[in-house]
XYZ file of C-alpha atoms in Angstrom:
438
model
C 12.441 -17.961 -19.662
C 11.546 -18.503 -23.223
C 12.247 -15.924 -25.967
C 12.859 -12.838 -23.865
C 16.481 -12.234 -22.895
C 16.712 -11.953 -19.172
C 19.128 -10.154 -16.909
C 21.891 -12.396 -15.614
C 22.894 -12.480 -11.943
C 25.606 -9.754 -12.328
C 23.063 -7.369 -14.004
C 20.504 -8.004 -11.196
C 23.081 -7.243 -8.610
C 24.177 -3.889 -10.357
C 20.507 -3.016 -10.782
C 19.662 -3.665 -7.069
C 22.774 -1.843 -5.939
C 21.724 1.201 -8.049
C 18.008 0.872 -6.693
C 19.282 0.705 -2.996
C 21.547 3.681 -3.603
C 18.624 5.700 -5.048
C 16.496 4.797 -1.977
C 19.330 5.762 0.332
C 19.590 9.062 -1.402
C 15.925 9.809 -1.237
C 15.888 9.160 2.629
C 19.233 10.979 3.041
C 17.883 14.353 1.726
C 17.346 17.018 4.317
C 14.131 16.322 6.201
C 11.563 19.017 6.616
C 8.979 19.399 9.295
C 5.193 18.605 9.243
C 2.838 20.606 11.488
C -0.686 19.367 12.101
C -3.312 22.067 12.165
C -6.610 21.169 13.531
C -9.387 22.884 11.616
C -11.233 25.918 12.985
C -14.605 25.731 14.739
C -17.913 24.591 13.203
C -21.368 24.737 14.280
C -21.284 21.075 15.158
C -18.245 21.782 17.432
C -20.189 24.329 19.190
C -23.068 21.971 19.673
C -20.721 19.062 20.692
C -21.975 16.835 17.972
C -20.185 13.787 16.465
C -18.726 15.201 13.329
C -16.592 12.612 11.720
C -16.681 12.374 7.938
C -19.810 14.647 7.718
C -18.764 17.605 5.614
C -19.496 20.396 7.984
C -18.130 23.973 7.094
C -16.237 26.356 9.266
C -18.275 29.076 10.921
C -16.951 32.630 11.252
C -15.547 32.024 14.502
C -13.597 29.080 13.140
C -12.185 31.169 10.333
C -10.902 33.826 12.846
C -9.381 31.032 14.947
C -7.405 29.814 11.913
C -6.168 33.311 11.179
C -5.116 33.523 14.733
C -2.783 30.542 14.090
C -0.853 32.464 11.554
C 1.352 34.661 13.794
C 2.731 31.505 15.445
C 3.834 30.284 12.101
C 5.435 33.633 11.241
C 7.231 33.603 14.396
C 8.666 30.092 13.494
C 9.792 31.549 10.284
C 11.814 34.168 12.121
C 13.529 31.275 14.015
C 14.425 29.718 10.690
C 11.486 27.263 10.044
C 9.912 28.906 6.969
C 6.572 27.289 5.833
C 6.815 26.189 2.223
C 3.131 24.973 1.572
C -0.069 23.695 3.023
C -1.979 20.692 2.361
C -5.212 19.406 3.957
C -7.855 16.786 4.365
C -10.402 16.666 1.637
C -13.225 17.739 4.096
C -14.324 21.430 3.576
C -13.657 22.546 7.146
C -9.977 21.344 6.974
C -9.553 22.441 3.288
C -10.680 26.108 4.014
C -8.578 26.124 7.154
C -5.558 25.158 4.987
C -6.450 27.712 2.342
C -6.707 30.493 4.852
C -3.302 29.749 6.289
C -1.686 29.414 2.828
C -3.041 32.781 1.799
C -2.066 34.583 4.831
C 1.497 33.297 4.687
C 1.727 33.768 0.901
C 2.606 30.116 0.174
C 0.958 27.536 -2.065
C -2.129 25.386 -1.032
C -0.858 22.095 -2.475
C -4.201 20.240 -2.397
C -5.958 17.696 -0.373
C -4.839 14.147 0.546
C -7.113 11.193 0.814
C -6.545 9.423 4.132
C -6.333 12.623 6.307
C -10.152 12.856 6.844
C -11.606 12.666 10.275
C -12.468 9.311 11.964
C -15.701 8.081 10.740
C -18.163 7.811 13.483
C -20.811 6.032 11.455
C -24.488 6.298 12.766
C -23.329 8.448 15.621
C -22.559 11.404 13.335
C -24.754 14.375 14.008
C -25.643 13.021 17.414
C -24.863 14.999 20.576
C -21.598 13.730 22.128
C -22.892 12.914 25.547
C -20.497 11.158 27.924
C -22.513 7.910 27.439
C -22.335 8.009 23.744
C -18.743 8.909 23.839
C -17.982 5.936 25.940
C -20.086 3.688 23.755
C -18.182 4.817 20.813
C -15.060 3.565 22.442
C -16.206 0.393 23.692
C -19.119 -0.789 21.291
C -18.105 1.394 18.201
C -18.764 -1.679 15.857
C -22.449 -1.357 16.777
C -22.645 2.118 15.369
C -20.204 1.618 12.356
C -17.436 3.551 14.021
C -14.217 3.317 12.005
C -11.818 0.843 13.748
C -8.828 2.536 15.268
C -6.262 0.519 13.317
C -8.019 1.505 10.038
C -7.861 5.097 11.041
C -4.053 4.744 12.098
C -3.155 2.985 8.747
C -4.666 5.644 6.490
C -3.335 8.551 8.570
C 0.282 7.247 8.595
C 0.309 6.330 4.930
C -1.106 9.660 3.993
C 1.366 11.545 6.081
C 4.091 9.384 4.475
C 2.933 10.614 1.079
C 3.125 14.170 2.289
C 6.529 13.671 3.369
C 7.716 11.981 0.280
C 6.145 14.596 -2.111
C 7.455 17.374 -0.273
C 10.950 16.070 0.981
C 12.990 18.650 2.814
C 10.022 21.084 2.869
C 8.188 22.461 5.891
C 4.584 21.762 5.461
C 1.273 22.501 7.397
C -1.277 19.916 7.275
C -4.680 20.906 7.984
C -6.660 18.070 9.388
C -8.944 16.912 12.303
C -8.643 16.546 15.995
C -9.348 12.911 16.536
C -6.960 11.890 13.673
C -4.288 14.125 15.270
C -4.828 12.593 18.658
C -4.745 8.922 17.620
C -1.774 9.558 15.199
C 0.398 11.243 17.892
C -0.626 8.469 20.452
C 0.833 5.858 17.981
C 3.803 7.839 17.208
C 4.590 8.528 20.896
C 4.085 4.838 22.061
C 6.787 3.854 24.398
C 8.912 7.107 23.780
C 9.526 10.217 25.871
C 9.340 13.218 23.686
C 10.132 16.696 24.991
C 7.081 18.882 24.970
C 4.662 16.005 24.321
C 2.834 13.736 26.752
C -0.209 11.473 26.953
C -2.927 11.221 29.435
C -3.746 7.659 30.292
C -1.796 6.713 27.164
C -3.632 9.030 24.906
C -2.540 12.247 23.307
C -5.337 14.778 24.051
C -7.487 16.058 21.192
C -5.937 19.489 20.383
C -8.162 22.667 20.340
C -9.484 24.073 17.141
C -6.873 25.780 15.011
C -3.922 24.652 17.177
C -0.697 23.401 15.884
C 0.988 20.154 16.692
C 4.419 19.293 15.218
C 4.648 15.809 13.854
C 7.556 13.854 15.402
C 8.603 12.755 11.778
C 11.520 10.788 12.959
C 9.114 8.214 14.347
C 7.043 7.831 11.267
C 8.843 4.922 9.730
C 8.812 2.841 12.927
C 5.098 3.596 13.382
C 4.435 2.345 9.777
C 6.479 -0.858 10.441
C 4.369 -1.559 13.499
C 0.898 -0.565 12.530
C 0.729 -0.630 8.608
C 2.935 -3.569 7.425
C 0.773 -6.212 9.307
C 1.634 -9.658 8.011
C -1.275 -12.146 7.859
C 0.267 -15.144 6.216
C 1.713 -17.922 8.513
C 5.591 -18.567 8.564
C 6.895 -20.458 5.613
C 10.175 -22.357 5.688
C 12.104 -24.697 3.234
C 10.647 -28.188 2.799
C 12.099 -31.371 1.455
C 11.780 -31.700 -2.368
C 9.046 -34.339 -2.992
C 10.471 -37.056 -5.119
C 7.413 -37.666 -7.130
C 7.589 -34.233 -8.866
C 10.385 -35.428 -11.146
C 9.638 -34.746 -14.669
C 7.027 -32.113 -13.933
C 7.197 -28.387 -14.736
C 5.384 -25.237 -13.718
C 5.201 -22.434 -16.400
C 3.826 -19.112 -15.039
C 2.339 -16.718 -17.551
C 1.156 -13.210 -16.648
C -2.263 -12.328 -18.134
C -2.500 -10.243 -21.305
C -3.011 -6.455 -21.323
C -6.040 -4.693 -19.830
C -7.050 -1.023 -20.118
C -5.707 -0.459 -16.623
C -2.315 -1.924 -17.619
C -2.366 0.473 -20.696
C -2.999 3.464 -18.462
C -0.569 2.418 -15.717
C -3.143 2.086 -13.037
C -2.510 -0.155 -10.093
C -4.755 -3.228 -10.644
C -4.448 -5.577 -7.868
C -7.514 -7.688 -7.131
C -9.860 -5.398 -9.090
C -11.432 -7.571 -11.703
C -10.445 -5.735 -14.774
C -11.005 -7.708 -18.162
C -8.503 -8.144 -21.076
C -8.559 -5.713 -23.886
C -8.134 -6.693 -27.450
C -4.480 -6.316 -27.365
C -4.373 -8.673 -24.297
C -6.319 -11.275 -26.106
C -3.969 -11.109 -29.096
C -1.027 -11.371 -26.691
C -2.439 -14.527 -25.054
C -3.142 -16.110 -28.514
C 0.384 -15.288 -29.577
C 1.825 -16.802 -26.469
C 0.061 -19.988 -26.953
C 1.068 -20.252 -30.608
C 4.719 -19.525 -29.628
C 4.806 -22.140 -27.030
C 3.328 -24.669 -29.403
C 5.857 -23.712 -32.170
C 8.602 -24.485 -29.769
C 7.478 -28.091 -29.696
C 6.360 -27.884 -25.960
C 3.480 -29.730 -24.683
C 1.519 -29.535 -21.366
C -0.947 -31.613 -19.200
C -2.857 -28.987 -17.427
C -3.924 -25.220 -17.475
C -4.895 -23.509 -14.280
C -5.642 -19.897 -13.378
C -6.166 -17.168 -11.118
C -10.028 -16.599 -10.717
C -9.733 -12.942 -11.946
C -11.216 -12.586 -15.369
C -8.013 -11.248 -17.062
C -6.121 -14.302 -16.005
C -8.873 -16.753 -16.675
C -9.455 -15.586 -20.119
C -5.783 -15.599 -20.902
C -5.545 -19.230 -19.645
C -8.407 -20.196 -21.924
C -6.812 -18.611 -24.950
C -3.340 -20.023 -24.325
C -4.975 -23.526 -23.623
C -6.711 -23.623 -26.910
C -3.447 -24.241 -28.678
C -2.924 -27.403 -26.605
C -6.572 -28.514 -26.554
C -6.704 -27.943 -22.808
C -9.551 -26.224 -20.931
C -8.927 -24.307 -17.568
C -9.216 -27.131 -15.171
C -9.122 -25.183 -11.899
C -8.733 -21.669 -10.487
C -6.871 -20.962 -7.270
C -7.777 -17.918 -5.259
C -4.173 -17.645 -4.035
C -3.022 -17.035 -7.595
C -4.573 -13.494 -7.574
C -2.626 -10.454 -7.876
C -1.220 -8.597 -4.909
C -3.972 -6.661 -2.949
C -3.076 -2.940 -3.527
C -5.797 -1.642 -1.332
C -6.436 1.994 -1.565
C -3.862 2.365 -4.384
C -6.055 0.195 -6.795
C -7.198 2.262 -9.831
C -4.551 4.932 -9.211
C -1.490 5.786 -11.286
C 0.864 6.108 -8.385
C 4.297 7.625 -8.654
C 7.374 5.457 -9.287
C 8.939 5.905 -5.834
C 5.633 4.631 -4.346
C 5.468 1.683 -6.529
C 8.633 0.365 -4.971
C 6.709 0.083 -1.529
C 3.218 0.869 -2.004
C 2.227 -0.735 1.474
C 4.083 2.338 3.101
C 2.188 4.964 1.152
C -1.489 3.445 0.938
C -3.481 1.586 3.537
C -4.677 -1.938 3.268
C -1.864 -2.884 0.856
C -0.793 -6.663 1.159
C 2.793 -6.556 2.471
C 5.621 -7.723 0.429
C 6.268 -10.515 2.737
C 2.684 -11.898 2.473
C 2.932 -11.859 -1.393
C 6.200 -13.964 -1.249
C 4.726 -16.442 1.139
C 1.344 -16.736 -0.570
C 2.922 -17.176 -3.895
C 5.376 -19.955 -2.776
C 2.691 -21.748 -0.678
C 0.114 -21.924 -3.479
C 2.645 -23.005 -6.042
C 3.918 -25.817 -3.729
C 0.305 -26.775 -3.348
C -0.262 -26.891 -7.064
C 2.766 -29.032 -8.132
C 2.050 -31.465 -5.125
C -1.547 -31.807 -6.316
C -0.509 -32.773 -9.950
C 2.867 -34.551 -9.436
C 5.032 -34.897 -12.588
C 2.630 -32.963 -14.677
C 3.569 -30.133 -17.036
C 1.507 -27.218 -15.880
C 0.658 -23.796 -17.134
C -0.501 -21.352 -14.317
C -1.765 -18.054 -15.378
C -1.424 -15.413 -12.791
C -0.324 -11.824 -12.347
C 2.965 -9.793 -12.561
C 3.638 -8.969 -8.925
C 2.817 -12.432 -7.752
C 4.844 -14.085 -10.544
C 8.016 -11.806 -9.850
C 8.000 -12.931 -6.254
C 7.726 -16.532 -7.163
C 10.584 -16.247 -9.527
C 12.555 -14.459 -6.852
C 11.865 -16.890 -4.211
C 12.769 -19.865 -6.443
C 16.061 -18.373 -7.846
C 17.246 -17.179 -4.444
C 17.791 -13.636 -5.449
C 15.445 -10.767 -6.418
C 14.019 -10.675 -9.843
C 13.893 -7.046 -10.510
C 12.492 -6.950 -14.058
C 8.776 -6.240 -14.569
C 6.956 -9.290 -16.039
C 5.629 -8.461 -19.398
C 1.895 -9.137 -20.304
C 1.420 -12.803 -21.412
C 5.153 -13.559 -20.675
C 5.855 -17.297 -19.839
C 8.411 -18.002 -17.040
C 9.373 -21.413 -15.909
C 9.882 -21.569 -12.201
C 12.596 -23.695 -10.583
C 10.558 -26.282 -8.460
C 13.558 -27.329 -6.446
C 14.272 -23.631 -5.606
C 10.510 -23.153 -4.775
C 10.770 -25.801 -2.020
C 14.212 -24.489 -0.814
C 12.743 -20.984 -0.153
C 12.852 -20.120 3.550
C 11.360 -16.748 4.485
C 13.776 -16.224 7.355
C 16.608 -15.781 4.982
C 14.784 -13.169 3.005
C 12.965 -11.120 5.669
C 14.001 -9.468 8.922
C 12.062 -9.847 12.173
C 9.852 -6.978 11.098
C 9.011 -8.472 7.759
C 11.207 -6.207 5.730
C 12.832 -7.556 2.550
C 16.635 -7.898 3.076
C 17.671 -8.986 -0.261
């Protein structure tokens, strides 16, 4: 680490202890309850049409059905379960259902959450749900563009986890959709016996319009582990250190600033260019490295433009063009969180709160694997590799053998310990479910 003062091991251990204590405190707070309310009737419900993401409003019967659910919630309040607020799917029929309940109970409507929309039925939406088409939607859904079940499960579980986190200890009504409720409850009840709930042929039944279903919230974390945190990278273990790497080095540099960095938006694999500050940072880094009397043989980069341009600007000080780009040097894929300024608690584990986020384990494995590949390809060379903050932090953690908890600043150079890189064994860092155990 060049001119930036790093935390020593003791400081890292203290910071990790504080972070673990904070995380434990957050989960130790009194848990509230979440009640899933299926929206009231629409005209498409009457006509048995596939509705899905099509934004069909409630009809008058549907509004009355939702009002009819309010006495049940008031009875719950008399038994000590007072509703504190209502959230909903963004679709109009669910949002209006939620607003009706909130107004009747005199509690706040707390807004709509992306991810709580009904399952998309693609080309089938608007069609009559005949037994034949219903069967086809299940067996040949891809032909019609029906949303895959695991995609639905992933977004539903992560959206409900955001509701839980943002309203910790509160009792919340979530106005949403029949198929989403049925599939979510099926997943939560898998392999469990839960009093009052059952499945038919392994499937939780689609609830009637305006009915309430209590979410078994204690099962949510296990369901996320099983259905959301899906690892895709092959296993990676320690390898003998190649003898021909002696004299070589690998200096990792995070790209310069972008407008999304400036506005604290999750960037990930979105191809956001450098801003003028980022270009100045890259030039300054190249000049500082040269002023220290350092020299390099090769500059490589992630293919994303913010990294590639940073590599070009740094390389100019050494007369080195960018010789190659490596797709696996790209930033962590933040899925549905990209372009969003997400709260700090969610930044600690974004894959638990947003669908399609690359898992922590996969970032570690990808980072170590590609860096082993790079130094093997250019043995003994002094290499600059321009990449991204999250990936670099995992590579440094893997190589040093304990978690690097500091954010990597824009255009910051960090030299990775090559022997530590080859000594990394994922089995000592992740448990059998792929959860970080450092």
